[in-house]
Coordinates of C-alpha atoms and ligand atoms in Angstrom, one line a residue:
X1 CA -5.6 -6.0 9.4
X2 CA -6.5 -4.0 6.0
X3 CA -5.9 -0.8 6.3
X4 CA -7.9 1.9 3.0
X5 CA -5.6 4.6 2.1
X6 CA -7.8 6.2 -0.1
X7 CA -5.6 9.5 -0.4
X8 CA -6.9 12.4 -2.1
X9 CA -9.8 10.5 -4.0
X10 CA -13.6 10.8 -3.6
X11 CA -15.9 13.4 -2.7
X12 CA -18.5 13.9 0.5
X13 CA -20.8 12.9 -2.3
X14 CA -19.6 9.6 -3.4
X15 CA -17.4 8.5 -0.7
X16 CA -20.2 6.8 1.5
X17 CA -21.8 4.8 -1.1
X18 CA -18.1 3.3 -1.9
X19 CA -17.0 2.7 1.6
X20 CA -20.7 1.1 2.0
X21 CA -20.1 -1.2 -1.0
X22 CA -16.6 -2.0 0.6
X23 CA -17.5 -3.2 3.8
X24 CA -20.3 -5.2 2.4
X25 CA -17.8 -7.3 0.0
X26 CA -15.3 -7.5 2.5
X27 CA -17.4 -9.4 5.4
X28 CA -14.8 -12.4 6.3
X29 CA -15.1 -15.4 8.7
X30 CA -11.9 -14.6 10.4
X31 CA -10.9 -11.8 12.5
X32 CA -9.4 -9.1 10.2
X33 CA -9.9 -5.6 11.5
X34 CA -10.5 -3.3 8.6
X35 CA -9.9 0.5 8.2
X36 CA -10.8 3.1 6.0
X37 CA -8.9 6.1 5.3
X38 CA -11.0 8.8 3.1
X39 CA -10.4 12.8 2.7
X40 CA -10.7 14.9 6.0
X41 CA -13.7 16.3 4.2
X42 CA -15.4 13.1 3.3
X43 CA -14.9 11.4 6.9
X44 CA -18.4 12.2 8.2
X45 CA -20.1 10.4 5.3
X46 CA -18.1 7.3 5.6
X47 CA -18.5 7.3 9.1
X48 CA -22.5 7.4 9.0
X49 CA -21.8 5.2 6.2
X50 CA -19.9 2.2 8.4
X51 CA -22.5 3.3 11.4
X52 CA -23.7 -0.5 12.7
X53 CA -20.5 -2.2 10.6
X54 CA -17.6 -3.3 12.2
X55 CA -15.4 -1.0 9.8
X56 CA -13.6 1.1 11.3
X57 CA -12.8 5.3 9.9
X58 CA -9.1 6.7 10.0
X59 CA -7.9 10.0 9.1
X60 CA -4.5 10.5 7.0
X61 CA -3.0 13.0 8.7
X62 CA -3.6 15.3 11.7
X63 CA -1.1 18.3 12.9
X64 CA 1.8 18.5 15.4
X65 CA -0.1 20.8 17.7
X66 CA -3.4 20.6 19.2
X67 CA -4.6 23.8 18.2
X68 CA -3.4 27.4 17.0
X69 CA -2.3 30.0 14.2
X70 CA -1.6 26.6 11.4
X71 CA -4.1 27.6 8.4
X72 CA -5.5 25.0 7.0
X73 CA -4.3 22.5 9.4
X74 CA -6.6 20.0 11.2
X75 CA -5.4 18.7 14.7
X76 CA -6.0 15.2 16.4
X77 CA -8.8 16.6 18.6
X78 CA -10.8 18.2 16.1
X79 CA -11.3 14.3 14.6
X80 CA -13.5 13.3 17.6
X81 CA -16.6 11.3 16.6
X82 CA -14.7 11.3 13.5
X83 CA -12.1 8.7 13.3
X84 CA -10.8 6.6 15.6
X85 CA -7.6 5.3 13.3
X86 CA -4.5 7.9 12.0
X87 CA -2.0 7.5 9.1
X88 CA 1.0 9.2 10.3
X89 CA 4.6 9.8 8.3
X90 CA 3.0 9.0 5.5
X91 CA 5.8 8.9 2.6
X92 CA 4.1 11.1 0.4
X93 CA 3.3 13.7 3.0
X94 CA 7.2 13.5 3.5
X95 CA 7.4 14.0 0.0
X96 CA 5.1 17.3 -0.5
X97 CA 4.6 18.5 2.8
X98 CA 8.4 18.6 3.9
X99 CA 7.2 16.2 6.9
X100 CA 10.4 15.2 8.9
X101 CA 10.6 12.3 11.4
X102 CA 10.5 14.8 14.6
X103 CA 6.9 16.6 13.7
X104 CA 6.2 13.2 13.1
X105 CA 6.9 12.3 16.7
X106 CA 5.1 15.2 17.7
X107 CA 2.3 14.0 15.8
X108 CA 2.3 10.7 17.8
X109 CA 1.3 12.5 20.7
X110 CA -0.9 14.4 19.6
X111 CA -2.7 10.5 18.5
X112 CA -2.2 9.2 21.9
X113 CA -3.3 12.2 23.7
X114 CA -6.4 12.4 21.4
X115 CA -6.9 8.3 21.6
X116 CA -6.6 7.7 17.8
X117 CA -4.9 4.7 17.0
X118 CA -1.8 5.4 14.6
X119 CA -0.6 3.5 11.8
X120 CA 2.9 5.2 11.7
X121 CA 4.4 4.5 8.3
X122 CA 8.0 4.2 7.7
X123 CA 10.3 3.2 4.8
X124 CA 13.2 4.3 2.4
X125 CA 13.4 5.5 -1.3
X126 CA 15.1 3.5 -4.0
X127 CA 18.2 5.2 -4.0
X128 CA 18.5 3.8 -0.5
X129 CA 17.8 0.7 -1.1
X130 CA 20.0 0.3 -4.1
X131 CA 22.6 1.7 -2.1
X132 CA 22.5 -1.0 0.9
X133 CA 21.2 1.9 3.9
X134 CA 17.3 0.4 3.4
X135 CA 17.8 -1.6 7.0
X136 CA 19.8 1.3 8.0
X137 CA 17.1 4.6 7.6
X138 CA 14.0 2.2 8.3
X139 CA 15.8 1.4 11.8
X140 CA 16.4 5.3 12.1
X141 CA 13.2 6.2 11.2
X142 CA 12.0 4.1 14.3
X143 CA 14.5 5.2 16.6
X144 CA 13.7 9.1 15.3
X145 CA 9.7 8.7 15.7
X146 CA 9.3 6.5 18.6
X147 CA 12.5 6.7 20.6
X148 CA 10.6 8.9 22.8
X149 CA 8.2 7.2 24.0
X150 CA 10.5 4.0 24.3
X151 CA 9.5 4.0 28.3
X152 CA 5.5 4.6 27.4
X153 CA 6.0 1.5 24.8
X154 CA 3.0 -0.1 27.2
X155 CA 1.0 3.2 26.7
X156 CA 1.1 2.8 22.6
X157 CA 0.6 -1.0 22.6
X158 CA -2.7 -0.7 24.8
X159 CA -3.6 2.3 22.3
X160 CA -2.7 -0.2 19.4
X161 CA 0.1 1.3 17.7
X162 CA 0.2 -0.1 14.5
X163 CA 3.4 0.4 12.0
X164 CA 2.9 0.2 8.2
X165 CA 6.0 -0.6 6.1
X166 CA 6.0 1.2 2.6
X167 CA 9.2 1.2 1.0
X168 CA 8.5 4.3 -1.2
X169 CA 9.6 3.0 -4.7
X170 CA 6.8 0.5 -4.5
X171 CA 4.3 3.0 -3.5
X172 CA 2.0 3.5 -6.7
X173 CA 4.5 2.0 -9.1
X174 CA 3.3 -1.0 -9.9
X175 CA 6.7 -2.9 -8.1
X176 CA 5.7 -4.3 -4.7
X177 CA 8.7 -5.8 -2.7
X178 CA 8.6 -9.5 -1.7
X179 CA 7.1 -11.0 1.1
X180 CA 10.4 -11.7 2.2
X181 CA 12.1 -8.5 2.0
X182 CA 8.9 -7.3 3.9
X183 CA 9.2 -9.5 6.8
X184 CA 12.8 -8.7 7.0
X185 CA 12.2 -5.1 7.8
X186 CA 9.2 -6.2 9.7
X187 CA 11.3 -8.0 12.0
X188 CA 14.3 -5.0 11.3
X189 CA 11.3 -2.9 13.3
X190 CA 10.8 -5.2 16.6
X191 CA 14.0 -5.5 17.1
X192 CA 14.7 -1.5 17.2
X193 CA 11.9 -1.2 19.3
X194 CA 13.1 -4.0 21.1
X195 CA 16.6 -1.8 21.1
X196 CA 14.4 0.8 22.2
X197 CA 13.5 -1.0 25.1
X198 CA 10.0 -0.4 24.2
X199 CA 8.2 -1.5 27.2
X200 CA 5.7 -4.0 25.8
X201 CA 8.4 -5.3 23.6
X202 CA 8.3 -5.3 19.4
X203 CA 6.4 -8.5 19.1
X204 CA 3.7 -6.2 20.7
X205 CA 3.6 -4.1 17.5
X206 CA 1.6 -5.4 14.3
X207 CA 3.5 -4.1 11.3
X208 CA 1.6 -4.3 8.2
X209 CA 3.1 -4.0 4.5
X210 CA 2.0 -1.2 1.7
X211 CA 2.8 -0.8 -1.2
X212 CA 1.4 -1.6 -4.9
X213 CA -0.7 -4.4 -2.6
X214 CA -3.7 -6.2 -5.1
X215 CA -5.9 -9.0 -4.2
X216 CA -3.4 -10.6 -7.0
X217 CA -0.5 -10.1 -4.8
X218 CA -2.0 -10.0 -1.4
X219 CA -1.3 -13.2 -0.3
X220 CA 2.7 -13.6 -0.3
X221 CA 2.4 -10.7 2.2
X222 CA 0.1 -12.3 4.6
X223 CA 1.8 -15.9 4.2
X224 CA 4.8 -14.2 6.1
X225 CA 4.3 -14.7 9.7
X226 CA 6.2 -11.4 10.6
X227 CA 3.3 -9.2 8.7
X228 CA 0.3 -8.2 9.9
X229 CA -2.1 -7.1 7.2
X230 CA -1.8 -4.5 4.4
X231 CA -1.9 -0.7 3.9
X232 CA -3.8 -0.4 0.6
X233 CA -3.4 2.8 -1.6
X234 CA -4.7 2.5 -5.1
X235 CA -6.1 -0.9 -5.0
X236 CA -8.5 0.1 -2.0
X237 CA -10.7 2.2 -4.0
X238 CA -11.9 -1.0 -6.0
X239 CA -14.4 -3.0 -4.1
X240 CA -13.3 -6.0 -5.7
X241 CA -9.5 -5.4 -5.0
X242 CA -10.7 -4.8 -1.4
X243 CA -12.9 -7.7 -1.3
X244 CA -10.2 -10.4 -2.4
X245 CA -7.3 -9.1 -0.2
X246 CA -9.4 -9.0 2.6
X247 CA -10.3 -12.2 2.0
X248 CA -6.9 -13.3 2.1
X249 CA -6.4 -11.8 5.0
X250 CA -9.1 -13.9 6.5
X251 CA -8.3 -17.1 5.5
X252 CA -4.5 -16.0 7.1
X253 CA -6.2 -14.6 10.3
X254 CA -8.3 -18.1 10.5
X255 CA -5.3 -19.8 10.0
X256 CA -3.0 -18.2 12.5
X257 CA -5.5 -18.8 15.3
X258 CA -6.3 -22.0 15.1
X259 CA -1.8 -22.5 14.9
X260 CA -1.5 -23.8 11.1
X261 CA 0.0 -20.5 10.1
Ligands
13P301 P1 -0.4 1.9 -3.5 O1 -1.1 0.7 -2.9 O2 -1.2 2.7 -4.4 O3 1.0 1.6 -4.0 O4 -0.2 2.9 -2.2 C1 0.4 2.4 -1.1 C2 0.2 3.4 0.0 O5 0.9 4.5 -0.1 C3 -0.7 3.1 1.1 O6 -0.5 4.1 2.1

């Protein structure tokens, strides 16, 4: 899977042509599902853009509540016809909009009530990770968003819960983490779901890497059989970046199927 986070870039006039140009150079042989994430206000036009493609449209963020006195706010069910895909926790929502891990919870509902599949993003800042607590706050970060719905874990894997891991110094900077610390948290994440007893079990749950992801880097990610694809910020605005990490992913989706990978 290669998930688009485009973030706050383009405009209702430009983003359908781009997400049009991306899903023509991203056509791949083997079974990658790919997902783009534009600006509440440009998701109609890359919708009717991807109309007849298999690409599918996700939103980056929808409310806590389903409806009521939140100016400004846009709730799950106002996305119908819209999206079919969420962002949720996203680190720099965290960051700005004082997100905490309980509205994010709330806002996990509010996905599955409104049948929007949700990437749910989780990972720590450097100071964390320099200090030795990275396993520690990723694992609590699970337990804290999806503890409560450990006995609906069945419920979200049908839906296709989908958890990106973005440790936050790589997000933007330029520094990606390994593929191996990646799949160590990926792994760090099934088992506290597993901990959870999270009815369908982690190995249910695709986790996919982001951060600093290029077609350059792309493929240490995938060659780890513990991730699942890639949640791509700045990179997923250039069709070319798109086109060779999704071809990467391709070649790694082709490869896991037939058992070679
Ligand atoms: P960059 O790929 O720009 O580092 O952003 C990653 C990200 O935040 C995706 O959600």
């Amino acid at each position: 899977m290669v998930a688009a986070n485009w973030k706050m870039h383009t405009t209702p006039a430009d983003a359908g042509a781009l997400a049009a140009t991306i899903a023509a150079r991203t056509r791949v042989d083997g079974p990658v599902i790919r997902v783009i994430c534009p600006p509440f206000v440009c998701l109609a036009a890359v919708r009717d853009a991807l109309a007849g493609s298999d690409v599918a449209v996700g939103a980056q963020n929808i409310h806590h509540e389903p409806l009521g006195a939140y100016t400004g706010e846009v709730s799950a069910p106002m996305l119908a016809g819209l999206a079919t895909w969420v962002i949720l926790g996203h680190s720099e929502r965290r960051r700005d909009a004082g997100e905490t891990d309980e509205q994010i919870g709330r806002k996990l509902r509010q996905a599955v009530a409104a049948k929007l599949r949700p990437i749910v993003c989780v990972g720590e800042q450097l100071a964390e990770r320099e200090s030795g607590r990275a396993a520690d706050i990723v694992a609590d970060q699970v337990r804290a968003i999806i503890g409560g719905y450990a006995g609906e874990g069945e419920a979200l894997a049908r839906l296709g819960i989908v958890i990106a891991y973005e440790p936050v110094w790589a997000i933007g900077t330029g520094r990606n983490a390994t593929g191996a610390d990646a799949a160590a948290m990926a792994g760090l994440i099934r088992a506290t779901l597993d901990e959870l007893e999270f009815t369908a079990g982690g190995a249910a749950v695709p986790v996919l890497y982001g951060g600093s992801v290029t077609a350059a880097n792309a493929g240490e990610f995938f060659a780890e059989p513990a991730i699942d694809g890639a949640l791509v910020g700045g990179a997923s605005l250039k069709p070319e970046e798109m086109a060779g990490i999704v071809a990467r992913a391709g070649l790694t989706a082709q490869a896991r199927a037939n058992g070679i990978a």
